[in-house]
Tab-separated table of C-alpha atoms in Angstrom:
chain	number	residue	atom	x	y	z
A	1	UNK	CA	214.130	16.690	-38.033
A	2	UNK	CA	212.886	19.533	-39.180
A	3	UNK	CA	209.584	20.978	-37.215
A	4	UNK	CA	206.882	22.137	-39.349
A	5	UNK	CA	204.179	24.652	-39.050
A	6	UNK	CA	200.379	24.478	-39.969
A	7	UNK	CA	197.811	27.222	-39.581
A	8	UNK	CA	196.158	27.293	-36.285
A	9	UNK	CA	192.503	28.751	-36.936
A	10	UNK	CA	193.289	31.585	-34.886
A	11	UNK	CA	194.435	35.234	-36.531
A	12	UNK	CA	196.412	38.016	-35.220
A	13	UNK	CA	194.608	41.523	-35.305
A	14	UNK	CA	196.036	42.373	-38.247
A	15	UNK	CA	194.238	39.413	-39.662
A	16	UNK	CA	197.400	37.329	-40.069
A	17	UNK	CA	197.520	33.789	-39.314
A	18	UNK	CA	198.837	32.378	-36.252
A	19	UNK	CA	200.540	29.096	-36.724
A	20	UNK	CA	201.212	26.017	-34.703
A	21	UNK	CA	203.206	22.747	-34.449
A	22	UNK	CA	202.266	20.503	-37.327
A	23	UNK	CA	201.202	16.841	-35.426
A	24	UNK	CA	198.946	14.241	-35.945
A	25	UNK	CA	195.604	13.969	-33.659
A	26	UNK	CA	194.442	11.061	-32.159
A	27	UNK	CA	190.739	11.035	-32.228
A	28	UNK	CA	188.501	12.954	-29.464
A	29	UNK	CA	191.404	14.596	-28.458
A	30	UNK	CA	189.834	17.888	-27.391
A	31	UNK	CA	186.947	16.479	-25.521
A	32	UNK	CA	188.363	17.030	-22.005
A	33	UNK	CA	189.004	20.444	-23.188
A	34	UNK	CA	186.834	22.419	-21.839
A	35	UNK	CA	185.826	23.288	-18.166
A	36	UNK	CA	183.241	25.938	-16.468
A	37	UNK	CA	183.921	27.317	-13.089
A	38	UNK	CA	182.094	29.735	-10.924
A	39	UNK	CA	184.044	32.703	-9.171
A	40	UNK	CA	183.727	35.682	-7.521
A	41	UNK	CA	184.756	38.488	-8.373
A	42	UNK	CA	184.979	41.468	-6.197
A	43	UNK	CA	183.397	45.231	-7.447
A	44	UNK	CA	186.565	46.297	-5.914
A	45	UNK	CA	189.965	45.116	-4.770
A	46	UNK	CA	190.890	41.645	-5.110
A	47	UNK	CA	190.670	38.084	-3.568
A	48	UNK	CA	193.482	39.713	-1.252
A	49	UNK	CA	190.378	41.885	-0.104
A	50	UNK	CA	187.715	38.671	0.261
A	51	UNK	CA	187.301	37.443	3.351
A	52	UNK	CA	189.680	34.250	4.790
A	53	UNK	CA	187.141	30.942	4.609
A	54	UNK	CA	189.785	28.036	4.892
A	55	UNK	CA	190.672	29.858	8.770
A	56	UNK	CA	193.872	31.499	7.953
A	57	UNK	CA	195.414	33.596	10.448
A	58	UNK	CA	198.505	33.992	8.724
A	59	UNK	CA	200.148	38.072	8.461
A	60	UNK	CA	201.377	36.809	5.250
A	61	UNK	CA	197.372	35.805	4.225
A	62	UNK	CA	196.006	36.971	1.142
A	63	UNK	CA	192.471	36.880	1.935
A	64	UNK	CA	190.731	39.116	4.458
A	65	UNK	CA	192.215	42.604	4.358
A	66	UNK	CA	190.110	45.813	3.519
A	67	UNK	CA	191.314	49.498	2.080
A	68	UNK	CA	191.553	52.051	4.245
A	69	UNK	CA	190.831	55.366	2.824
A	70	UNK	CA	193.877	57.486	3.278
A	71	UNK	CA	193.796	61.796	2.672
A	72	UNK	CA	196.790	63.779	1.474
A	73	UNK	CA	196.706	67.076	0.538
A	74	UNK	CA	195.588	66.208	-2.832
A	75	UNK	CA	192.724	64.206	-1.341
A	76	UNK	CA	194.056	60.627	-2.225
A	77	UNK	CA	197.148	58.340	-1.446
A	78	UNK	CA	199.350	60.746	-3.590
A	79	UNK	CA	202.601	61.234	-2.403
A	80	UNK	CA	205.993	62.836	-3.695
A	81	UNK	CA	207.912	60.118	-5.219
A	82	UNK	CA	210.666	58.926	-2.020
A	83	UNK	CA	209.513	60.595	0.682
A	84	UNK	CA	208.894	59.283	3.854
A	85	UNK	CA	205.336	58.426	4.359
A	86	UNK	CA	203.390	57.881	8.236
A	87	UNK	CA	199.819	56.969	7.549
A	88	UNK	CA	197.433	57.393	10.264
A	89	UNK	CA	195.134	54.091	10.646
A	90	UNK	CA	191.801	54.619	11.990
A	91	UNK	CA	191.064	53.525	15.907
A	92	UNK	CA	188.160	51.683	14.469
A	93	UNK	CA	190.432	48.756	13.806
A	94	UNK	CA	191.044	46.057	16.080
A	95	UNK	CA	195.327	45.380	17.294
A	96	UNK	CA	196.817	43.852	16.201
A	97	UNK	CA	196.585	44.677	13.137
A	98	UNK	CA	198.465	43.250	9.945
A	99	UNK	CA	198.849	46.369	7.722
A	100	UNK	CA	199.919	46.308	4.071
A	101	UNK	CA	201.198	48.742	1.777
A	102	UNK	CA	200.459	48.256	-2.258
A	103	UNK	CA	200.927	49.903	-5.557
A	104	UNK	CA	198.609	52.449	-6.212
A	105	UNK	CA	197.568	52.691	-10.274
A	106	UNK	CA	197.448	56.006	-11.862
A	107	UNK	CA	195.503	54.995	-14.412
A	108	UNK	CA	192.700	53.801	-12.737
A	109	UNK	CA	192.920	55.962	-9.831
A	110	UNK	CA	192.460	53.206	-7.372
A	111	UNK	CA	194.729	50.720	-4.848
A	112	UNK	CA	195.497	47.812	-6.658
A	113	UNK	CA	195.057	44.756	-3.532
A	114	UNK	CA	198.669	43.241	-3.293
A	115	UNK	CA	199.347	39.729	-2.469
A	116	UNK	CA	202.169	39.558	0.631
A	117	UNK	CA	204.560	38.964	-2.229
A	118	UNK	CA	203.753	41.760	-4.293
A	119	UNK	CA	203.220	43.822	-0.819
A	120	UNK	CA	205.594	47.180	-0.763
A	121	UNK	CA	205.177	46.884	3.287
A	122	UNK	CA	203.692	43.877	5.275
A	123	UNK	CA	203.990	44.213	9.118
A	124	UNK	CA	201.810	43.644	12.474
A	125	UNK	CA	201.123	46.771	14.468
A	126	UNK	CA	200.208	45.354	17.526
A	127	UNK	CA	198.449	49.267	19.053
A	128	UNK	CA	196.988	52.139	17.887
A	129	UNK	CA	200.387	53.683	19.352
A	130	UNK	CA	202.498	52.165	16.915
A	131	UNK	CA	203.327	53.601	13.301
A	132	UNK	CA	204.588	52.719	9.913
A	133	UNK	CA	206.608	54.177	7.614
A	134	UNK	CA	207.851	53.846	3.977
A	135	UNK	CA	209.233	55.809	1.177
A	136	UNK	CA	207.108	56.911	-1.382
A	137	UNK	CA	206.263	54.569	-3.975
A	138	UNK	CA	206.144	55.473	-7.876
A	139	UNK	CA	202.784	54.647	-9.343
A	140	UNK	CA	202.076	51.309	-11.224
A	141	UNK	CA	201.500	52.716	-14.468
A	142	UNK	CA	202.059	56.223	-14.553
A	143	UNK	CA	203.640	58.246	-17.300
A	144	UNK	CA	204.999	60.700	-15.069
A	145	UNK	CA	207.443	59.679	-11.768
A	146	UNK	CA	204.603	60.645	-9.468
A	147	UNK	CA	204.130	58.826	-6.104
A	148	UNK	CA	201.136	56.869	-4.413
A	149	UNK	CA	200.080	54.103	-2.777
A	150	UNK	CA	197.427	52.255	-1.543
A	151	UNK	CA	196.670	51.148	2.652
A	152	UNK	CA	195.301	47.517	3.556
A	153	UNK	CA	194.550	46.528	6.716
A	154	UNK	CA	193.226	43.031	8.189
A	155	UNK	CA	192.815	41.684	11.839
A	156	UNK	CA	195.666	39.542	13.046
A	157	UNK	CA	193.247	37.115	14.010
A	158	UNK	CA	190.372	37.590	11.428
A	159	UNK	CA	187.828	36.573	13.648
A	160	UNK	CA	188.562	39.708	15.770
């Protein structure tokens, strides 16, 4: 057959119509439609930077981490775009640490909290000995090819 479409309701912002499947309703079918839900929502970061409440102690978690503030000549995370990068982490932190490296967006100036998937690097450093390093990144977002990244860092065991 041949499928047919019907005006939805709904309009494009150009104030065209956006169309849908032509079908036949049964009756009530929308009433289960509908659901309200409470979340939290960070000021900053992500759930990546919420702290772990189901007790997981995973590196590749994505609960629990927090930014570390990271200087560069410019004063941020800015970096030139494929150069080798060897952050210093803070001795505040307690080893070992899981430490995870994320886009950094140039439009809003900030880290954006990566998930382990999204992660650029993901590793345990298990002293204050040990360092990372990475290539530059290019910014998420950025109209130029200019380089920066963001620093996460979480307890291997978040209870430490």
């Amino acid at each position: 057959g041949v499928q047919l479409w019907e005006p939805s309701g709904f309009t494009t912002e150009n104030g065209e119509s956006i169309n849908r499947m032509q079908c036949d309703f049964i009756p009530d079918w929308d009433v289960s439609n509908q659901a309200v839900y409470d979340v939290f929502v960070p000021p900053s970061g992500s759930f990546v930077t919420v702290p772990c409440v189901n007790g997981e102690i995973s590196p590749l978690r994505n609960c629990g981490f927090v930014e570390v503030a990271v200087e560069s000549e410019e004063g941020e995370a800015i970096c030139e775009l494929g150069t080798a990068v060897n952050p210093a982490i803070p001795e505040s932190f307690s080893y070992p640490l899981i430490i995870r490296v994320c886009e950094r967006s140039a439009s809003l100036g900030i880290g954006v909290a990566c998930t382990f998937t999204n992660s650029l690097v993901n590793t345990v450093v298990a002293s204050q000995s040990e360092s990372i390093s990475f290539a530059c990144p290019q910014m998420r977002d950025s109209e130029e090819l200019s380089g920066g990244y963001a620093l996460y860092v979480s307890p291997l065991n978040p209870e430490d």
